[in-house]
Coordinates of C-alpha atoms and ligand atoms in Angstrom, one line a residue:
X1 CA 15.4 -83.9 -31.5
X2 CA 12.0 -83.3 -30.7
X3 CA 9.7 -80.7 -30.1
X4 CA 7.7 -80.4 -26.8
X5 CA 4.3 -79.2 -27.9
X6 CA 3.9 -82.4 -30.2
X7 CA 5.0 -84.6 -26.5
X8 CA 1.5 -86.5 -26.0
X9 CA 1.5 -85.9 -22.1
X10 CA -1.7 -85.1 -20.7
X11 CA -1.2 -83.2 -17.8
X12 CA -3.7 -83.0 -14.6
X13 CA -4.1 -81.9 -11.3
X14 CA -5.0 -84.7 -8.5
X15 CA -7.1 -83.0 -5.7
X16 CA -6.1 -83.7 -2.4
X17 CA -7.8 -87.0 -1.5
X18 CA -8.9 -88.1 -4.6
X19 CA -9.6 -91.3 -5.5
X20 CA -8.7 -92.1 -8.9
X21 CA -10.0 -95.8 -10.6
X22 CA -11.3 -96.8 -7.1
X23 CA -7.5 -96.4 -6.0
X24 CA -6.6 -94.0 -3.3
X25 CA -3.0 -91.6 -4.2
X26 CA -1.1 -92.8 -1.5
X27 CA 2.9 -91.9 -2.3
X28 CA 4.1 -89.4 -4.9
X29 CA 5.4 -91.7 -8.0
X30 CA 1.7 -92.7 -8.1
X31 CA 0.8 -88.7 -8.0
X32 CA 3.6 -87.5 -9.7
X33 CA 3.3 -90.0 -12.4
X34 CA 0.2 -89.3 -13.4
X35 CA -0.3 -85.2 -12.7
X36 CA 2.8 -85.0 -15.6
X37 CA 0.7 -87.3 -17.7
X38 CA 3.9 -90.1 -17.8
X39 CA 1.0 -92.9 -17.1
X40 CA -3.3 -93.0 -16.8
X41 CA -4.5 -95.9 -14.4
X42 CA -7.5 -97.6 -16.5
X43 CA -8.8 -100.1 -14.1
X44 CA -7.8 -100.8 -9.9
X45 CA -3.7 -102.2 -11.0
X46 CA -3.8 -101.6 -14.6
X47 CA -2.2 -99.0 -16.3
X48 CA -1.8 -97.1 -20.1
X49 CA 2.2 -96.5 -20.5
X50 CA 2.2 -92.9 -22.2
X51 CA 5.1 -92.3 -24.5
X52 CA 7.4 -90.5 -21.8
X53 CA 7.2 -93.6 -19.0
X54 CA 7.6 -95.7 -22.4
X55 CA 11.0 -94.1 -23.0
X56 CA 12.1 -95.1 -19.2
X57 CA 10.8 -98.2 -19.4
X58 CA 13.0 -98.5 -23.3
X59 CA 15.9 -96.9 -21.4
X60 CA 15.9 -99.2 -18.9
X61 CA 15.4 -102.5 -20.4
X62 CA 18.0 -102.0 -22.7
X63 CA 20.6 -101.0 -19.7
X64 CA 18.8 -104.6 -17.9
X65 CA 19.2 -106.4 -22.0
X66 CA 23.3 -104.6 -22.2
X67 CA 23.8 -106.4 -18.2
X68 CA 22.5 -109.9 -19.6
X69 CA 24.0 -110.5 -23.0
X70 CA 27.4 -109.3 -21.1
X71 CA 27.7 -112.5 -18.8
X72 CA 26.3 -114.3 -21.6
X73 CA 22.6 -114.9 -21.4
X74 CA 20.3 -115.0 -24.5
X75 CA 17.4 -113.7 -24.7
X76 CA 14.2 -115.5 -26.0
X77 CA 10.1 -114.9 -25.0
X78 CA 8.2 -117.4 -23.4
X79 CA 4.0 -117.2 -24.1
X80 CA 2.2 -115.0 -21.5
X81 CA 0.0 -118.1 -20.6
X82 CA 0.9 -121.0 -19.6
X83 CA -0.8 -124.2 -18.9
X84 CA -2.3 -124.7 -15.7
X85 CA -1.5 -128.1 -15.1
X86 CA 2.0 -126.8 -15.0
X87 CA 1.2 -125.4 -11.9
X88 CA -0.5 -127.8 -10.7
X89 CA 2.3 -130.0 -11.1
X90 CA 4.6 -128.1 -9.0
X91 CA 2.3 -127.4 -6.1
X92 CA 2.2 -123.5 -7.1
X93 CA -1.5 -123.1 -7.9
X94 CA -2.5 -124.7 -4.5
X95 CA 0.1 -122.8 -3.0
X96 CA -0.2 -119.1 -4.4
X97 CA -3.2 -119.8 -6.7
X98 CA -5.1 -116.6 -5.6
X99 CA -2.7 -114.6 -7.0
X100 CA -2.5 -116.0 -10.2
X101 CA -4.8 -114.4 -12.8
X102 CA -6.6 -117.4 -15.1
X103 CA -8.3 -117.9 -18.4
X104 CA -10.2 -120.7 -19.9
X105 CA -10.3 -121.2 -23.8
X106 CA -12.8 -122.4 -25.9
X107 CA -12.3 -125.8 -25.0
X108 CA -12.5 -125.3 -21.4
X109 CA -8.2 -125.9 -20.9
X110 CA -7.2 -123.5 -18.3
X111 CA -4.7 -121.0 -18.4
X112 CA -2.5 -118.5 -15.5
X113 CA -1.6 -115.2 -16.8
X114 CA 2.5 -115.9 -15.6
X115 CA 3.4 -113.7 -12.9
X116 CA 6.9 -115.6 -13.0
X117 CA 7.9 -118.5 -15.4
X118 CA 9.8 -121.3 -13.4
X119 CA 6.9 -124.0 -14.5
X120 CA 7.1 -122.6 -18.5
X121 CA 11.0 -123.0 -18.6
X122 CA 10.9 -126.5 -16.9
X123 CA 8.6 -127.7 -19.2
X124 CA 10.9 -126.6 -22.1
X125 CA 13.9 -128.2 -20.6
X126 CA 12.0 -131.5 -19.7
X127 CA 10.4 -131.4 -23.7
X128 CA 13.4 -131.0 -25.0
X129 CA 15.8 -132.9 -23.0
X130 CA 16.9 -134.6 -21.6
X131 CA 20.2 -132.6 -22.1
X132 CA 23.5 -133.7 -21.9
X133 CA 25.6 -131.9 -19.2
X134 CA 28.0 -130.6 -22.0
X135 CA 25.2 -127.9 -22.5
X136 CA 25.1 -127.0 -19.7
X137 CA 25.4 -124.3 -17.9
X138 CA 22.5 -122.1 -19.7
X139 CA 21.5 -118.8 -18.9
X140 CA 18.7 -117.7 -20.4
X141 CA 16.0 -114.6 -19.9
X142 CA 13.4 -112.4 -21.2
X143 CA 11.6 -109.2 -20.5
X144 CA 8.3 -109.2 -20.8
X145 CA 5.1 -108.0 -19.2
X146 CA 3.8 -110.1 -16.0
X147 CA 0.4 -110.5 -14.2
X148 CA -0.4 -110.9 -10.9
X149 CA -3.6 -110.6 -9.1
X150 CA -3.2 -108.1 -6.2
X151 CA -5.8 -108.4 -3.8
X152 CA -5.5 -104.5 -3.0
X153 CA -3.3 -102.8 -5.8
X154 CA -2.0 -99.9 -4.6
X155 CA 1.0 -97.0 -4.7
X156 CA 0.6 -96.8 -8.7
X157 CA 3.2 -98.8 -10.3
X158 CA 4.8 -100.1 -7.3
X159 CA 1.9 -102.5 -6.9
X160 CA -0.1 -103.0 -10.0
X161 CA -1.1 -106.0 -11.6
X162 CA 0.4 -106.2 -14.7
X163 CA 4.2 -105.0 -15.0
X164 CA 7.5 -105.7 -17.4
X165 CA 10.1 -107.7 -15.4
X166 CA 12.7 -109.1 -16.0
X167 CA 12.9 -112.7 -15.8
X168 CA 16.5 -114.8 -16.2
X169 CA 16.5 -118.8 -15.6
X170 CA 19.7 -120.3 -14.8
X171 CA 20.0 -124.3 -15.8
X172 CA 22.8 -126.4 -14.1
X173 CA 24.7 -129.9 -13.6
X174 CA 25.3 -128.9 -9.4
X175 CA 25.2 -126.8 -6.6
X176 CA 28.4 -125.5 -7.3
X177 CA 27.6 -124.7 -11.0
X178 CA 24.8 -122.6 -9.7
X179 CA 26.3 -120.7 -7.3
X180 CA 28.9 -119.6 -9.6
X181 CA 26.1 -118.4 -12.4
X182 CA 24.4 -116.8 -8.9
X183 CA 27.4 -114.8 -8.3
X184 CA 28.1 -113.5 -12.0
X185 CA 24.2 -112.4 -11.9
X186 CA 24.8 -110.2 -8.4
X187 CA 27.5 -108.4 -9.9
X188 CA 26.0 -107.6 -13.2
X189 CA 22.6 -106.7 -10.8
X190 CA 25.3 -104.7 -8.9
X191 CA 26.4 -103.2 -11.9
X192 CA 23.2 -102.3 -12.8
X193 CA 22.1 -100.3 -9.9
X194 CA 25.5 -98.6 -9.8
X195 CA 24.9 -97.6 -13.1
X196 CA 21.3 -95.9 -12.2
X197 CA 22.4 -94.3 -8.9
X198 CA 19.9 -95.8 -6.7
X199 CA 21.0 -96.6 -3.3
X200 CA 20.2 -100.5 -3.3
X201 CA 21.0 -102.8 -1.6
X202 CA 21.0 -107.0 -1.4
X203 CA 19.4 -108.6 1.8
X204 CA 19.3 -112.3 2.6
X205 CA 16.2 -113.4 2.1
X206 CA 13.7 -116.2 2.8
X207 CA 12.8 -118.4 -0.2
X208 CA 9.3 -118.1 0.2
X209 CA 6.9 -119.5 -1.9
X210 CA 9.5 -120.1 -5.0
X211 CA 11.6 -122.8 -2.6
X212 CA 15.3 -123.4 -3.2
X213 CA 18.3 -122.8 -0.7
X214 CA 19.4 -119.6 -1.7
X215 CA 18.0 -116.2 -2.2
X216 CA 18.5 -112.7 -1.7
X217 CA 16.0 -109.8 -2.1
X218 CA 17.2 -106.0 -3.4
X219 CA 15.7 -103.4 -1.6
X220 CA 16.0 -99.8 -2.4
X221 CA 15.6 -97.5 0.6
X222 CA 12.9 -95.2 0.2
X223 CA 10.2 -93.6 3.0
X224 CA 6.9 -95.3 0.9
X225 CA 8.0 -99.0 1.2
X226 CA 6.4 -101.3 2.6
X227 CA 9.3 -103.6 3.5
X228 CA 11.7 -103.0 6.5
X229 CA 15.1 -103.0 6.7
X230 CA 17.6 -102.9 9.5
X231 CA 20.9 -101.1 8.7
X232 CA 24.0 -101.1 10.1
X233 CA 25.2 -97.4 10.9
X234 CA 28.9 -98.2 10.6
X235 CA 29.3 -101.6 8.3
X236 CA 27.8 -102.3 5.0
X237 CA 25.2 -105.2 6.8
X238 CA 21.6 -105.0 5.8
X239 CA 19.3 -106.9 6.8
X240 CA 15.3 -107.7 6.4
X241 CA 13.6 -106.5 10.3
X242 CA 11.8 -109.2 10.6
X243 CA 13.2 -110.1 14.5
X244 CA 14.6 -107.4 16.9
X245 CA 17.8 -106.4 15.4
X246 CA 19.8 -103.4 17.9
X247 CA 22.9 -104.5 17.4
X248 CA 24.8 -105.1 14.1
X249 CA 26.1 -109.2 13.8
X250 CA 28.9 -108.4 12.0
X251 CA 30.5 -105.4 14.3
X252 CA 28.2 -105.0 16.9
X253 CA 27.4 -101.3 16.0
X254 CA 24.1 -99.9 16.2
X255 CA 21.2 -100.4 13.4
X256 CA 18.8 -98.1 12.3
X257 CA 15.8 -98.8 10.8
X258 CA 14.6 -97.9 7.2
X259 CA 11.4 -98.0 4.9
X260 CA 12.5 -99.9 1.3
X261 CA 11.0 -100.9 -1.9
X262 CA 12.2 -104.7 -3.2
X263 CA 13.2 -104.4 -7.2
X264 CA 14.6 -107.4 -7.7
X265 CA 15.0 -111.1 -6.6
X266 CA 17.3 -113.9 -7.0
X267 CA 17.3 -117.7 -6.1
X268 CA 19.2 -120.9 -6.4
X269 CA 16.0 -123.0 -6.6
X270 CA 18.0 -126.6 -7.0
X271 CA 15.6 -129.0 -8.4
X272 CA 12.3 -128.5 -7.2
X273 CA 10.9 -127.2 -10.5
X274 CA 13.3 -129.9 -12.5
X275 CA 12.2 -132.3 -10.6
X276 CA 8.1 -131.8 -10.5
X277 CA 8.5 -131.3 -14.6
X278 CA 10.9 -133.8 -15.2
X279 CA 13.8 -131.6 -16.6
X280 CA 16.8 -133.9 -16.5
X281 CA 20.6 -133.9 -17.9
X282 CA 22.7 -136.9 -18.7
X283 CA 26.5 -137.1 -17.8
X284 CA 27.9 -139.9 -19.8
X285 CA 26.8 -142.9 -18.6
X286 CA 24.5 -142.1 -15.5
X287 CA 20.7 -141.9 -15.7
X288 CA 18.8 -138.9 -16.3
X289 CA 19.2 -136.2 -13.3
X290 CA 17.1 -133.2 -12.6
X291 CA 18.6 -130.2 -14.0
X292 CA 19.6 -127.6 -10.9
X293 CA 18.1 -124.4 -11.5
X294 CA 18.4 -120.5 -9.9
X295 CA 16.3 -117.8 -11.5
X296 CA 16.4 -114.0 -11.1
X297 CA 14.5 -111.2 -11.6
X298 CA 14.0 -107.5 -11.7
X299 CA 11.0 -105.1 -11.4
X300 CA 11.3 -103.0 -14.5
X301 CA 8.1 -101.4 -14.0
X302 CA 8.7 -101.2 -10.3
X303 CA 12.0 -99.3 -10.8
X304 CA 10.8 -96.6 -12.9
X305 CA 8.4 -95.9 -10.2
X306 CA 10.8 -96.4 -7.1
X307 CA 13.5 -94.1 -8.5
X308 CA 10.7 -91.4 -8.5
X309 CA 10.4 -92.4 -5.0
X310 CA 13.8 -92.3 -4.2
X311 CA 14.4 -89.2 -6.0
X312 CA 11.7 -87.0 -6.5
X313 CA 10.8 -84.3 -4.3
X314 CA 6.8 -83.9 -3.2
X315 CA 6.3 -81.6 -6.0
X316 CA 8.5 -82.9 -8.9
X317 CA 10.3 -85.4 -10.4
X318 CA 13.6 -86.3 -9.9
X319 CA 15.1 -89.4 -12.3
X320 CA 18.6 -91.4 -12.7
X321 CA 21.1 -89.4 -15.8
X322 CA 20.6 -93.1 -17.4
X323 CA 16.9 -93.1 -17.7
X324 CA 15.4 -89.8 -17.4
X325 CA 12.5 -89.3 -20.4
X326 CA 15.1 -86.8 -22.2
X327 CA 18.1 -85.7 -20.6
X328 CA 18.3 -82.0 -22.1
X329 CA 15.9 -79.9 -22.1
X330 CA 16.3 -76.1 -24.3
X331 CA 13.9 -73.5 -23.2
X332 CA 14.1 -70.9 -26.4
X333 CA 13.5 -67.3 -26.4
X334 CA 9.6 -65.5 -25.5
X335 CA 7.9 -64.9 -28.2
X336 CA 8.1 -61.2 -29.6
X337 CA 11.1 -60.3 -27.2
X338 CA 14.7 -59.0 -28.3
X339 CA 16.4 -61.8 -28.4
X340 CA 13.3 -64.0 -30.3
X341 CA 13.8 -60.9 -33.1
X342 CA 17.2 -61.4 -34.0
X343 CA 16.7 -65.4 -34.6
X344 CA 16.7 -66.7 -31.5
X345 CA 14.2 -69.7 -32.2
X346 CA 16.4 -70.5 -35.1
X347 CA 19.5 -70.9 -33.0
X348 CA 17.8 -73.0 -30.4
X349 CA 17.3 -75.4 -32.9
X350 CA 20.5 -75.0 -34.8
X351 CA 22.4 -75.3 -31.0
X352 CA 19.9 -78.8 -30.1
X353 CA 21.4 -81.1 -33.0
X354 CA 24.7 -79.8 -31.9
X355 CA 24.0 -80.9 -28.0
X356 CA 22.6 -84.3 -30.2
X357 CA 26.5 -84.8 -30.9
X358 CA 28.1 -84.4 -27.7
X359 CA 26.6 -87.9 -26.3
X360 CA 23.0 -86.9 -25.8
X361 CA 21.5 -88.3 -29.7
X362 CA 17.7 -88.9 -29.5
X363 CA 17.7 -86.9 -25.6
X364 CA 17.3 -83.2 -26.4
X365 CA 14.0 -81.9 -25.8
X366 CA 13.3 -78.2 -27.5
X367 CA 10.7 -75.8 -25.6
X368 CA 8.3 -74.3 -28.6
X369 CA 6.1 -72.9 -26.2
X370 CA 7.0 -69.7 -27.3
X371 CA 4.1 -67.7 -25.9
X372 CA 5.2 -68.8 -22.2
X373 CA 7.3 -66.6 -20.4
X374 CA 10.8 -68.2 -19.7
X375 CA 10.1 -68.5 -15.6
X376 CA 6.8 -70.5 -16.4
X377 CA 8.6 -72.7 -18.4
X378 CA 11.7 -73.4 -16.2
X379 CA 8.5 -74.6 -13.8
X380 CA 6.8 -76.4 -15.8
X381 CA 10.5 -78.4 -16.3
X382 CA 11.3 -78.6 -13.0
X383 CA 8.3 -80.9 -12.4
X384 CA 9.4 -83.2 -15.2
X385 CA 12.8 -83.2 -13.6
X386 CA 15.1 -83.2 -16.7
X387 CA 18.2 -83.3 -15.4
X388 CA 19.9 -80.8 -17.5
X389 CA 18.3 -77.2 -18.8
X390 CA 19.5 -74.7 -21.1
X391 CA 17.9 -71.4 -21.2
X392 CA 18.6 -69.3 -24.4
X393 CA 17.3 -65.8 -22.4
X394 CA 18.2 -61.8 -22.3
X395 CA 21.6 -62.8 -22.5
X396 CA 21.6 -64.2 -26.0
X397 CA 21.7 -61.1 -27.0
X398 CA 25.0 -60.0 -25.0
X399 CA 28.4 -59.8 -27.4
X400 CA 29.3 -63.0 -27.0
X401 CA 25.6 -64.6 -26.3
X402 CA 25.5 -65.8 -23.1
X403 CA 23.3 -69.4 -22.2
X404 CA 22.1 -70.1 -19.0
X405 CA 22.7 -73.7 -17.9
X406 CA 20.9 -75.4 -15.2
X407 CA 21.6 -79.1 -13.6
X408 CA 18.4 -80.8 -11.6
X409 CA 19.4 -81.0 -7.9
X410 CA 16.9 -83.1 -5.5
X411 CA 15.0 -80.2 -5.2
X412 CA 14.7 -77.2 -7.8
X413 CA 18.0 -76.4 -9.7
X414 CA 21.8 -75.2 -9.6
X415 CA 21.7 -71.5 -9.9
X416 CA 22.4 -70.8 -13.6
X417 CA 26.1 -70.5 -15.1
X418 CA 26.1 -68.3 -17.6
X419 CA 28.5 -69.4 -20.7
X420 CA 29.4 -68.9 -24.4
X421 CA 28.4 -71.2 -26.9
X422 CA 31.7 -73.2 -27.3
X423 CA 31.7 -73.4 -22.9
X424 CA 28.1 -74.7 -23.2
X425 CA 28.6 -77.5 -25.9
X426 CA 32.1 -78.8 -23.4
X427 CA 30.0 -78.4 -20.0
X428 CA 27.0 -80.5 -21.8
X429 CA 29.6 -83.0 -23.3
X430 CA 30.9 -83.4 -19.9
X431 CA 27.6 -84.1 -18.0
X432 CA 26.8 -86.1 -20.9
X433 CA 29.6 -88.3 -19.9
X434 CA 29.8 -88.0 -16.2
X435 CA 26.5 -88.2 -15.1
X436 CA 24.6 -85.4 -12.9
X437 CA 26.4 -85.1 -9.4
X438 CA 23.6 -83.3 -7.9
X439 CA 21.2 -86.1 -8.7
X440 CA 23.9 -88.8 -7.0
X441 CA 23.5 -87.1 -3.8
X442 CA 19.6 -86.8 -4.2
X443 CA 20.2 -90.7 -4.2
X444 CA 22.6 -90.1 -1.1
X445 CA 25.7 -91.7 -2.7
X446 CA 28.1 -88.7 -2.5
X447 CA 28.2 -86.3 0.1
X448 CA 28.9 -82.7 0.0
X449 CA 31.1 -81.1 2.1
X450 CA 31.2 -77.5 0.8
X451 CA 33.6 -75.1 1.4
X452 CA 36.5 -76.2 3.4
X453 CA 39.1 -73.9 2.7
X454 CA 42.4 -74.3 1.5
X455 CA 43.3 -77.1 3.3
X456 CA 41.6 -80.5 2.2
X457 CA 39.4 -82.1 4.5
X458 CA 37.3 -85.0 4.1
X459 CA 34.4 -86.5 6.0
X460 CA 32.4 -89.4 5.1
X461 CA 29.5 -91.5 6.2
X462 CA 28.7 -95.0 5.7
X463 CA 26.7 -96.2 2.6
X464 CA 27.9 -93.2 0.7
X465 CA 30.0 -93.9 -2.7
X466 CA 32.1 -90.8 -2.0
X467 CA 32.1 -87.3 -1.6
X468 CA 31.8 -84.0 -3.3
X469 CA 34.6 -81.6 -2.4
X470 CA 35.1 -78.6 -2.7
X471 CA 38.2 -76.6 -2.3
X472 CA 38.8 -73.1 -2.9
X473 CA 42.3 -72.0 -4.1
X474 CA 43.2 -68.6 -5.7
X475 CA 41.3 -68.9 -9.2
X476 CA 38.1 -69.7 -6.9
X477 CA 36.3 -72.6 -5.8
X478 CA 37.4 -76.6 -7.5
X479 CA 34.7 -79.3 -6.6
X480 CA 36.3 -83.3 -6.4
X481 CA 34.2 -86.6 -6.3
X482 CA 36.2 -88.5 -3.6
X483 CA 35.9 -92.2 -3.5
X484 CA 35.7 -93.7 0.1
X485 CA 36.8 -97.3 0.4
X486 CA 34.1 -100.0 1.6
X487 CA 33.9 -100.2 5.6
X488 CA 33.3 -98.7 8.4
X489 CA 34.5 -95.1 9.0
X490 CA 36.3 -93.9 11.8
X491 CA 33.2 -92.0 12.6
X492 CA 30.5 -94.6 11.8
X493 CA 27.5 -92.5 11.2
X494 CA 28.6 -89.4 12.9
X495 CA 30.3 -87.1 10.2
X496 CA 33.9 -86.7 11.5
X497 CA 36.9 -84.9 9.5
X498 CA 39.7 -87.0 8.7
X499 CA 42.9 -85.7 7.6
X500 CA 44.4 -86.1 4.0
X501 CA 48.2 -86.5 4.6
X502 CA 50.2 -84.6 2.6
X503 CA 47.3 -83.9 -0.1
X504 CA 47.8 -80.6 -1.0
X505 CA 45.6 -78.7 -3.7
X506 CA 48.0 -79.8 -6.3
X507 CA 48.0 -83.3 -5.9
X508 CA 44.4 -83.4 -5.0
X509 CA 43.6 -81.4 -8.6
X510 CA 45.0 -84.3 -10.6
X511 CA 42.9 -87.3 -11.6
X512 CA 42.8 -90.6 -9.9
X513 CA 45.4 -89.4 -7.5
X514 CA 45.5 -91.5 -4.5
X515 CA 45.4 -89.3 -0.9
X516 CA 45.8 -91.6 2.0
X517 CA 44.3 -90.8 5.1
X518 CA 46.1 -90.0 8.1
X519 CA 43.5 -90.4 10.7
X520 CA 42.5 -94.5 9.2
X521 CA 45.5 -94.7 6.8
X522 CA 43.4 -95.6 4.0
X523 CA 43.4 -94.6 0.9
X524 CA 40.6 -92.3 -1.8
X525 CA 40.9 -91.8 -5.2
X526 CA 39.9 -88.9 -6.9
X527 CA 37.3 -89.4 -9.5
X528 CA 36.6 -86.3 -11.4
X529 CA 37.5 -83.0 -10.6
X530 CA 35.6 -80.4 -12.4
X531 CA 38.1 -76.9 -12.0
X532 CA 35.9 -74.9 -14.4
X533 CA 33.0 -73.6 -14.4
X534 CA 32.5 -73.3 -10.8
X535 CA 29.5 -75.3 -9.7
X536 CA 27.9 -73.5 -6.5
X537 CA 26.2 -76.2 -4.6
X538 CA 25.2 -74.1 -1.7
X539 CA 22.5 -75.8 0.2
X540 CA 23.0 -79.0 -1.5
X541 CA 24.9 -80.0 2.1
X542 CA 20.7 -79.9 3.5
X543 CA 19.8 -83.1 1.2
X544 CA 21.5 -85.5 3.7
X545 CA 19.7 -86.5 6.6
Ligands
ZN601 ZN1 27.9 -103.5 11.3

């Protein structure tokens, strides 16, 4: 638990138009970022992690280290420079040499600052090998900062020049050996995303400058990209704009075209890395055969910053349950008023190590800045976008006390529920657990229907997870996640009501109930239903475009 007036966040104000380190502000993670003092550019590209982007970045290279060591990768470091000749070797500092940052030593040897390290894990393979096929195949990986020379950094973190990635090197006897590690990589990447809410999503891709034969590129849709994607507005295609693309190839609906941010890469390289180093495998009696290699990686740095820009608002932050700085924040009572006099500082703190036990340990934040009023506070939180708040206010000093609970929506916050102590500790245990459903349709993966009466009705669009539903029976309003199955909707794009055959409130109520549809006879499972307390989500319906 920790105190917010010891945070080390040096917080500014940008002027419109300024130009910070000879960099213009040109989208809001770059603003955003550094006006709540999360990062400080020190030189055009390079930046000074402060201790609240630090806790992202922890947060999310340990979900990226869980992913890896679960499909059976090991982790090891490989030197931040490597030799130049390397590079040479493999064509790569003719071919992308402006790019790479160098350094000479002493002795005049030459050195690139990695921004990727295909040529450093050859090498290993070809110095120790060559290896026999029986150990293959290998997965191995390693997160660790990266360098690459941008001729124009720009957008903040999106495009600076040194950045933690993730970097995972797959080492194989075939084609077929490869693919298969290729595929258990996606899914753990697909994992991944799931897990952080972000709408992303994998687009074939050319293999550029890193060769190989076969590659994909995920994007995460967001207005400041600079790569464009078309989408399909009725199937699940997605594709990179670089021709004309009207019509969808897959169900010849119409595509619409989006803005997106890549995060992550991954290739099947085959054997032009193996092959220029001489990394070879022996299977029994044959001579030695370049080893076939994929790689994959993911833009650690890049993430924190695109999730801002997927889910911040102009003015604030906005960040995924699984990686916000701290998840909880407790704004305590004004210094000098009622409730402050009868202990109320002493039961904020008393009330945080409790919320520490209910799945939030090392993620409650405690506001001592006693002398603010409450209402500057709750603003000064809203900007840091945390995605739960707890206000101990006037109504502390109600018989029972009363606390105010807020959850982050995409922008502002839920209007407050008011609950005992014991209501508080369950609803924060909950979230805990579930995740923040206002913040999953900030990253436009549920959808909210609202009020629709007694009679269930649900409506869905395409790329959406599910829905948020809301029913109202006698007791007062029930809200339901919905899960939609994959594929087109009998609507497409257009939001169209189907009909829930015989899904009446009670069997809806029950969890992971499965309501078929009677207008495209599939069938949704209920996710979650949350009875009590009723969440009001009024306006959260304007979020979706
Ligand atoms: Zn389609």
């Amino acid at each position: 638990m920790r105190y917010l007036s010891q945070i080390f966040q040096p917080v500014i104000t940008i002027p419109r138009d300024a130009i910070i380190k000879n960099t213009e502000i040109t989208c809001k993670s770059q603003k955003l970022l550094l006006e709540c003092g999360l990062v400080r550019p020190t030189s055009a590209g390079f930046f000074t992690i402060l201790p609240l982007a630090r806790r992202v970045l922890n947060k999310l290279e340990t979900l990226v280290h869980h992913c890896m060591e679960e499909i059976g990768a090991q982790r090891m470091s490989l030197p931040s420079l490597t030799a130049a000749k390397l590079w040479e070797k493999t064509g790569r500092l003719q071919d992308i040499g402006v790019e790479l940052l160098k350094v000479e030593d002493r002795h005049g040897k030459k050195y690139v600052l990695s921004p990727t390290h295909e040529e450093a894990m050859a090498d290993l393979l070809a110095d120790i090998g060559p290896l026999s096929y029986k150990q293959l195949p290998l997965l191995l990986y390693q997160i660790s900062n990266k360098f690459r020379d941008e001729p124009r950094p720009k957008h903040g973190l999106l495009r600076s020049r040194e950045f933690s990635m993730l970097d995972a090197y797959g080492a194989h006897t075939t084609h077929a050996c490869a693919s298969e590690t290729y595929d258990r990589v996606t899914n753990t990447y697909r994992k991944l995303f799931d897990t952080l809410q972000l709408p992303i999503h994998r687009v074939a891709a050319p293999s550029g400058a890193m060769g190989g034969t076969l590659s994909h590129e995920w994007q995460l849709t967001a207005d400041t990209g600079e790569d464009i994607l078309d989408m399909c507005l009725k199937c699940d295609r997605v594709v990179r704009a670089e021709t004309v693309n009207d019509v969808c190839d897959k169900c010849a609906s119409e595509m619409k075209r989006v803005n997106s941010i890549e995060v992550g890469h991954t290739f099947v390289l085959g054997e032009r890395y193996s092959a220029a180093l001489g990394a070879h495998y022996t299977a029994r009696e044959t001579t030695p055969t370049p080893i076939y290699m994929s790689c994959y990686g993911i833009g650690i740095t890049r993430l924190l910053a695109a999730s801002v820009e997927a889910l911040g608002n102009d003015k604030a932050l906005r960040w995924p349950d699984a990686i916000a700085p701290y998840r909880l924040l407790i704004i305590g009572p004004k210094e000098g008023s009622k409730e402050w006099s009868i202990g109320g500082w002493e039961e904020v703190q008393r009330l945080g190590q409790e919320l520490e036990q209910v799945g939030l340990a090392g993620d409650v934040l405690l506001d001592d800045k006693h002398t603010h009023t409450i209402g500057r506070r709750m603003k000064a939180a809203d900007r840091m976008g945390y995605p739960i708040i707890v206000v101990c206010g006037r109504s502390t000093t109600e018989n029972p006390p009363k606390y105010e609970l807020y959850t982050s929506k995409a922008v502002g916050y839920t209007a407050p529920i008011l609950l005992t102590r014991t209501e508080l500790i369950t609803e924060v245990a909950r979230i805990a657990r579930n995740g923040n459903i206002d913040i999953q349709l900030a990253s436009k993966r549920l959808y909210v229907l609202g009020f629709h009466g007694f009679s269930p009705t649900i409506s869905y669009r395409t790329g959406f997870r599910g829905f948020y539903y809301q029913c109202r029976n006698k007791s007062g309003m029930s809200n339901y996640v919905v899960e939609a199955p994959a594929g087109p909707g009998p609507g497409g794009a257009r939001i169209s009501p189907v009909n829930i055959e015989n899904a009446s409130y009670s069997v809806l109520k029950r969890y992971n109930d499965i309501v078929k549809s009677k207008e495209d006879k599939r069938e949704y499972r209920i996710l979650e239903t949350v009875v009590d307390p009723v969440h009001e989500l009024a306006g959260s319906t304007g979020e979706i475009p």
